[in-house]
mmCIF file with all atom_site columns, C-alpha atoms in Angstrom:
data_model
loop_
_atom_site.group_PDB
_atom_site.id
_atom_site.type_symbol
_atom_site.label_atom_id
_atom_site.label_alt_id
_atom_site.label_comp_id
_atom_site.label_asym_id
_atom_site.label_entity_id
_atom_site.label_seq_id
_atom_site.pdbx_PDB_ins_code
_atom_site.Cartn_x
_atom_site.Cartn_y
_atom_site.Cartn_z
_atom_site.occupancy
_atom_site.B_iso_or_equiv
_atom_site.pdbx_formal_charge
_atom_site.auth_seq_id
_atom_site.auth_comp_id
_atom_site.auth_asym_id
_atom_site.auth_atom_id
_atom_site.pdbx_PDB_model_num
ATOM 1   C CA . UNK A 1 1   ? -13.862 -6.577  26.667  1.00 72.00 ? 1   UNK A CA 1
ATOM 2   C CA . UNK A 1 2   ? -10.804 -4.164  26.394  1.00 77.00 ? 2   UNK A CA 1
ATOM 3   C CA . UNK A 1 3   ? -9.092  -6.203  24.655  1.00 85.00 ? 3   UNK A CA 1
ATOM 4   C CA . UNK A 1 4   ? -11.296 -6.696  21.993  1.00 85.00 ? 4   UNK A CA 1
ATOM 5   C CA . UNK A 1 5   ? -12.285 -2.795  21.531  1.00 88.00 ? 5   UNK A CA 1
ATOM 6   C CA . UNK A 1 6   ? -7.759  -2.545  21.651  1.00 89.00 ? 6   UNK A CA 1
ATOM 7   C CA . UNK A 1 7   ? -7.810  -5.283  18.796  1.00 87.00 ? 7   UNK A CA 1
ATOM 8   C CA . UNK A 1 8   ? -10.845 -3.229  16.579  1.00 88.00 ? 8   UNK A CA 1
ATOM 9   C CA . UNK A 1 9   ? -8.929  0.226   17.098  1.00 90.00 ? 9   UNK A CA 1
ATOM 10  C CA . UNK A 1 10  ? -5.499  -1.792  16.013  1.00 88.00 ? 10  UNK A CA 1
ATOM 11  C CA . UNK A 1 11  ? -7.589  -3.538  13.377  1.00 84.00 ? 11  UNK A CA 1
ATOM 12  C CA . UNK A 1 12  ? -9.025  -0.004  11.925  1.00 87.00 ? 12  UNK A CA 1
ATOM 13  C CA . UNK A 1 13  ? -5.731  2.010   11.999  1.00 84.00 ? 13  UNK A CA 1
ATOM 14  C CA . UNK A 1 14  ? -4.417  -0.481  10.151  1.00 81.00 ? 14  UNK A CA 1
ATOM 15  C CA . UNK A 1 15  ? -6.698  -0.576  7.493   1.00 79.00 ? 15  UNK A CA 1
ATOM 16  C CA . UNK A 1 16  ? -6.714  3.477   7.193   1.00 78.00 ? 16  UNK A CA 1
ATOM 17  C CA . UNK A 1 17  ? -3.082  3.037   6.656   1.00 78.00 ? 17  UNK A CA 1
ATOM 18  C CA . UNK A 1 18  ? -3.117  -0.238  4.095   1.00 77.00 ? 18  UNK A CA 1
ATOM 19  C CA . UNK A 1 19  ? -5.719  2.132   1.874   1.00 74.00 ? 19  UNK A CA 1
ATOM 20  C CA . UNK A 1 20  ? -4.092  5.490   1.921   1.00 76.00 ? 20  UNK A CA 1
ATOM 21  C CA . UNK A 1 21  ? -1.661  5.480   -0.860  1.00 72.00 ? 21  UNK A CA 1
ATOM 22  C CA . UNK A 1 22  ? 0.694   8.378   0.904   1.00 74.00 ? 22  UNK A CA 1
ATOM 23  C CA . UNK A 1 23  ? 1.175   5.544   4.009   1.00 78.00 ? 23  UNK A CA 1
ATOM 24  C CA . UNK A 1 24  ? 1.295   2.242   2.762   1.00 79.00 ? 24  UNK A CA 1
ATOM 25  C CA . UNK A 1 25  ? 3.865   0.702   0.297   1.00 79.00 ? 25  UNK A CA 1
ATOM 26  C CA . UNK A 1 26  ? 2.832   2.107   -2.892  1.00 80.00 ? 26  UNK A CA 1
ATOM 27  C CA . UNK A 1 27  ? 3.766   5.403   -1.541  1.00 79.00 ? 27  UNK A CA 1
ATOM 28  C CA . UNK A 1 28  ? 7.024   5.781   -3.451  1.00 79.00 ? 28  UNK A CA 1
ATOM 29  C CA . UNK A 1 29  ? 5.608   4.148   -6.941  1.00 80.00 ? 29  UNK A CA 1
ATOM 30  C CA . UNK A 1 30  ? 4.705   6.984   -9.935  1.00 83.00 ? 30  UNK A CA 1
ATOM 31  C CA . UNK A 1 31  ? 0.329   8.359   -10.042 1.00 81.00 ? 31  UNK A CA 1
ATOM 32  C CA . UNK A 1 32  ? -0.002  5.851   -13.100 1.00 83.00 ? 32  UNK A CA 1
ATOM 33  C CA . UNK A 1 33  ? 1.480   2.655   -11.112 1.00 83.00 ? 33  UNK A CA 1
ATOM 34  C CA . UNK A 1 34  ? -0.573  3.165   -7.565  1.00 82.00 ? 34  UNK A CA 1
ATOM 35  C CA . UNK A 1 35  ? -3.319  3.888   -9.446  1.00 84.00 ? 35  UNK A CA 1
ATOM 36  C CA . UNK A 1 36  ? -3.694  0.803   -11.525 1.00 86.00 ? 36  UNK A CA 1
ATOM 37  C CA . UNK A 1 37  ? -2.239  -1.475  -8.820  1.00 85.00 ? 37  UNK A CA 1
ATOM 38  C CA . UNK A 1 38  ? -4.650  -0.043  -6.425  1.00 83.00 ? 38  UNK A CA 1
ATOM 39  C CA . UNK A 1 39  ? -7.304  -0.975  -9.326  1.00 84.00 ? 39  UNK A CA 1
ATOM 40  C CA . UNK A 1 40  ? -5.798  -4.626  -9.766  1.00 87.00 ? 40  UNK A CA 1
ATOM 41  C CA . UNK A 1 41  ? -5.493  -5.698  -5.796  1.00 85.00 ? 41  UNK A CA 1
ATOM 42  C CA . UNK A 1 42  ? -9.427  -4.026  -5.506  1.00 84.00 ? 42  UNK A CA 1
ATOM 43  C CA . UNK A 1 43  ? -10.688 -5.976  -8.437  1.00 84.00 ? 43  UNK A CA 1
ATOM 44  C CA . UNK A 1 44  ? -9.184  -9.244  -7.332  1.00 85.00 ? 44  UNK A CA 1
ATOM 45  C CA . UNK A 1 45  ? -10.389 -8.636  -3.551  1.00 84.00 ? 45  UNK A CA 1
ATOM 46  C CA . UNK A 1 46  ? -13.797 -8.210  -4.997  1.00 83.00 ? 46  UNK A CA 1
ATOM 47  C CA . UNK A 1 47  ? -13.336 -11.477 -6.863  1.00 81.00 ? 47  UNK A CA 1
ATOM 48  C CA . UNK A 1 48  ? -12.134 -12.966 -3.377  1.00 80.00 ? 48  UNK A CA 1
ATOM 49  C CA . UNK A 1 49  ? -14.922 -11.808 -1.476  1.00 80.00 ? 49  UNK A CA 1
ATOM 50  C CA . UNK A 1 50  ? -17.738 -13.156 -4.061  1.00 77.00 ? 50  UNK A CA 1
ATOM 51  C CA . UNK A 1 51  ? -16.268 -16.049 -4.035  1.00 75.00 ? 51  UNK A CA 1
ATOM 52  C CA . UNK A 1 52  ? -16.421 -16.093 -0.594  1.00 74.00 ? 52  UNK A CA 1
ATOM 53  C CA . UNK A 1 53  ? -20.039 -14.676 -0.007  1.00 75.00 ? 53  UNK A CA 1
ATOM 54  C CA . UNK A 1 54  ? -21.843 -16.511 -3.206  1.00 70.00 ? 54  UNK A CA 1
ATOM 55  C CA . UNK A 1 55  ? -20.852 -19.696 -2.333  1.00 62.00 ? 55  UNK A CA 1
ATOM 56  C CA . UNK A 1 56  ? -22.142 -20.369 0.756   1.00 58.00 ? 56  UNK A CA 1
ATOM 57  C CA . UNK A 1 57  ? -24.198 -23.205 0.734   1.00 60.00 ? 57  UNK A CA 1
ATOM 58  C CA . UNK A 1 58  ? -21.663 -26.015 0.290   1.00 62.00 ? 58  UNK A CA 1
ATOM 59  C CA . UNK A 1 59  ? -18.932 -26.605 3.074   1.00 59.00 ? 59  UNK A CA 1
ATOM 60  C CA . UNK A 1 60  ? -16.740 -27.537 -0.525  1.00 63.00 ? 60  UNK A CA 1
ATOM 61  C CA . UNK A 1 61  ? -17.561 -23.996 -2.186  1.00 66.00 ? 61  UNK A CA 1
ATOM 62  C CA . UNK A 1 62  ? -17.062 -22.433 1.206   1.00 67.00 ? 62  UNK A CA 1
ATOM 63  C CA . UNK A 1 63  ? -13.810 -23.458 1.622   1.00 70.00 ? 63  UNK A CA 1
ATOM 64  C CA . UNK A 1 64  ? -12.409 -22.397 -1.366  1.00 76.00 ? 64  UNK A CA 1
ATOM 65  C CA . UNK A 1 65  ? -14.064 -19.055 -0.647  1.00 75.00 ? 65  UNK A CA 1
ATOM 66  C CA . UNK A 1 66  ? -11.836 -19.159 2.599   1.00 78.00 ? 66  UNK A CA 1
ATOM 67  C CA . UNK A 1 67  ? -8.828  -19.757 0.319   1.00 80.00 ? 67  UNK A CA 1
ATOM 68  C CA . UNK A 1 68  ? -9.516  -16.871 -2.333  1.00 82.00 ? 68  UNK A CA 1
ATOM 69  C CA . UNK A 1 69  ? -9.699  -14.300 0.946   1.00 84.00 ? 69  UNK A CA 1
ATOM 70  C CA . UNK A 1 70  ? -6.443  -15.919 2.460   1.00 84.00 ? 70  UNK A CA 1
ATOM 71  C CA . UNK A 1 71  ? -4.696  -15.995 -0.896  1.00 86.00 ? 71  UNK A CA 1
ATOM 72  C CA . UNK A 1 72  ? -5.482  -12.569 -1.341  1.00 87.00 ? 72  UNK A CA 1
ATOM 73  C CA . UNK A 1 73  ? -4.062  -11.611 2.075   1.00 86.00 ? 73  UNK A CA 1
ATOM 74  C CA . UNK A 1 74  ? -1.176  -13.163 1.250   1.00 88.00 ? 74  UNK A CA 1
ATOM 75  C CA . UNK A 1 75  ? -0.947  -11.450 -2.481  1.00 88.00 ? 75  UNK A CA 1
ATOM 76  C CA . UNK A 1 76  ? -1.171  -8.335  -0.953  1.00 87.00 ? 76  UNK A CA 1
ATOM 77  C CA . UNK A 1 77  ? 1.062   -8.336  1.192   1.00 86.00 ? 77  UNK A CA 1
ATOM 78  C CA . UNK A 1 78  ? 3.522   -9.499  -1.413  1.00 90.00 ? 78  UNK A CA 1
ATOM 79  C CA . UNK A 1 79  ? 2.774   -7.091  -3.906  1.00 88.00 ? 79  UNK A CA 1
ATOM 80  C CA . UNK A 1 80  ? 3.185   -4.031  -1.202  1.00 85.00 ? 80  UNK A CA 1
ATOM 81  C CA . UNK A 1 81  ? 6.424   -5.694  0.195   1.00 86.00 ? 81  UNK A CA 1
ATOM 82  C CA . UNK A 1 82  ? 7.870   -5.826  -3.623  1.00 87.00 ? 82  UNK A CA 1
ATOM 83  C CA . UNK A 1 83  ? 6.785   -2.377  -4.238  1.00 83.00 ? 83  UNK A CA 1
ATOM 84  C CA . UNK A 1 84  ? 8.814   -1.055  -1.212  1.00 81.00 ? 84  UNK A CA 1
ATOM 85  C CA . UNK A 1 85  ? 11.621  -2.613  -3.109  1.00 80.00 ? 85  UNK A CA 1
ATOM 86  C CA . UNK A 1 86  ? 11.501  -1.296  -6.236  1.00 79.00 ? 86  UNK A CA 1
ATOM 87  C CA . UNK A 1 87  ? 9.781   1.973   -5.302  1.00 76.00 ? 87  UNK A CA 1
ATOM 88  C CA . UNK A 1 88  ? 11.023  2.509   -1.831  1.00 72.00 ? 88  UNK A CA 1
ATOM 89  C CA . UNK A 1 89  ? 13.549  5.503   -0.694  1.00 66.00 ? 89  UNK A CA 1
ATOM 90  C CA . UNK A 1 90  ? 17.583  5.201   -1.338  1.00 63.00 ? 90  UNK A CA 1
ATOM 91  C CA . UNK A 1 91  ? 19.810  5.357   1.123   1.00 62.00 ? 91  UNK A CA 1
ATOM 92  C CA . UNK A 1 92  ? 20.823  8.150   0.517   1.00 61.00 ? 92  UNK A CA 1
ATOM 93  C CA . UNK A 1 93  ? 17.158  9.989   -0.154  1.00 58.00 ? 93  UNK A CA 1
ATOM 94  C CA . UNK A 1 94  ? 16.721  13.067  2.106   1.00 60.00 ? 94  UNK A CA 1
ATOM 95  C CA . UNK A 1 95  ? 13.822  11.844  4.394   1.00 58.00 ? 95  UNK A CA 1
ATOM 96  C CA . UNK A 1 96  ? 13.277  15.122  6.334   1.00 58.00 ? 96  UNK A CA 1
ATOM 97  C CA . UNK A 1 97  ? 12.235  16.806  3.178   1.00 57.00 ? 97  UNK A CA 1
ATOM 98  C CA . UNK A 1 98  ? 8.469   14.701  3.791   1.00 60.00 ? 98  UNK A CA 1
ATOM 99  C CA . UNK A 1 99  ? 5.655   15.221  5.910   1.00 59.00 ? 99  UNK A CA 1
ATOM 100 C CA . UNK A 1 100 ? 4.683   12.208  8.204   1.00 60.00 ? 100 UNK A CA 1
ATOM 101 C CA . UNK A 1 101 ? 1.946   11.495  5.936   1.00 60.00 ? 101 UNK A CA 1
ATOM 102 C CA . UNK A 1 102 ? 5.033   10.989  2.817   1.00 58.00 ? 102 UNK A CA 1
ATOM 103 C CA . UNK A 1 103 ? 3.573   14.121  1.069   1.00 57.00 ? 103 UNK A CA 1
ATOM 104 C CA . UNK A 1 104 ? 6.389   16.215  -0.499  1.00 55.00 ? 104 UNK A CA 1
ATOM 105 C CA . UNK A 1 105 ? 7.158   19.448  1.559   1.00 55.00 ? 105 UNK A CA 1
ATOM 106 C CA . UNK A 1 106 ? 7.623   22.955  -0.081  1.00 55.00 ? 106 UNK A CA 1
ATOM 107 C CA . UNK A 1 107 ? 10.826  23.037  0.715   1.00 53.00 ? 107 UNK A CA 1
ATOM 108 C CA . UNK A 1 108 ? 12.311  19.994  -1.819  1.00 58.00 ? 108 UNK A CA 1
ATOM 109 C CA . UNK A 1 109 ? 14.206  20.520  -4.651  1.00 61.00 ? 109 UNK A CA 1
ATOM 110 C CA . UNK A 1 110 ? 12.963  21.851  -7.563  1.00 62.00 ? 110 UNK A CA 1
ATOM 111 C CA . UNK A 1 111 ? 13.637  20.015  -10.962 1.00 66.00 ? 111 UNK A CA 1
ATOM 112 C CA . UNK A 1 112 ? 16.046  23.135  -12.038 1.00 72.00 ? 112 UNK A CA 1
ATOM 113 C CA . UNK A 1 113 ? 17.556  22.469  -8.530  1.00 70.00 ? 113 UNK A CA 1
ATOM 114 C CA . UNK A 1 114 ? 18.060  18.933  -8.835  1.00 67.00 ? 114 UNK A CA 1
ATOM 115 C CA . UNK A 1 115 ? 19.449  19.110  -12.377 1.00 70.00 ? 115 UNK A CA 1
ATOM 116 C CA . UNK A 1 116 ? 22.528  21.518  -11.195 1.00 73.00 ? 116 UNK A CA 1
ATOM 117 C CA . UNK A 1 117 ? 23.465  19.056  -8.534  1.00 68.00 ? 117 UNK A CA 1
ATOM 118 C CA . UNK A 1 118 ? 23.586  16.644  -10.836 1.00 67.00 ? 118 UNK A CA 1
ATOM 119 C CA . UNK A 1 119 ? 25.688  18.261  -13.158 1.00 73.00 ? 119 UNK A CA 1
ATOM 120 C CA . UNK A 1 120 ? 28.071  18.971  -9.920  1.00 68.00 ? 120 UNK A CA 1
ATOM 121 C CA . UNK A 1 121 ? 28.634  15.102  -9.802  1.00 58.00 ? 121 UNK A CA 1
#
């Protein structure tokens, strides 16, 4: 029985972390680009699940309802894991400057800032 209440708590922290944009992989990508890939991956997990829950009374229709959710899974996954690549931090990105949540700090650069540094280089 403790095992299963350990799995739900695992199961719920993860999903609190997959849906806040500061904490999962969309975290580094501009307002406009989380936004309407947040609006994509819901609209096509919507399409997933009523695939999933309006076909239920064929085993045939069922199973590709199974399908949809696992191919979603799968798409999300991907499409988080390739926007830590294009988004994610440099190497050599100052990650003190963020709170453990990825919020910015009010101690970062300001754009005047980071302009004079890069006329230094």
């Amino acid at each position: 029985m403790f095992t299963v209440i350990k799995l739900l708590v695992l199961l719920y922290k993860a999903g609190l972390t997959s849906l806040n944009p500061n904490l999962n992989s969309l975290r580094y990508a501009p307002a406009y680009v989380k936004y309407f890939t947040s609006v994509l991956l819901s609209c096509f997990w919507c399409l997933a699940f009523g695939i999933y829950i309006g076909e239920l009374l064929t085993i045939g229709y069922n199973m590709i309802g199974h399908i949809a959710i696992i191919s979603m899974a799968f798409g999300t996954v991907i499409v988080f894991r390739q926007f830590e690549k294009t988004y994610g931090p440099r190497s050599e990105s100052v990650d003190y400057l963020r709170m453990p949540d990825r919020s910015s700090r009010c101690n970062e650069l300001t754009d005047e800032e980071r302009k004079q540094l890069a006329m230094k280089i």
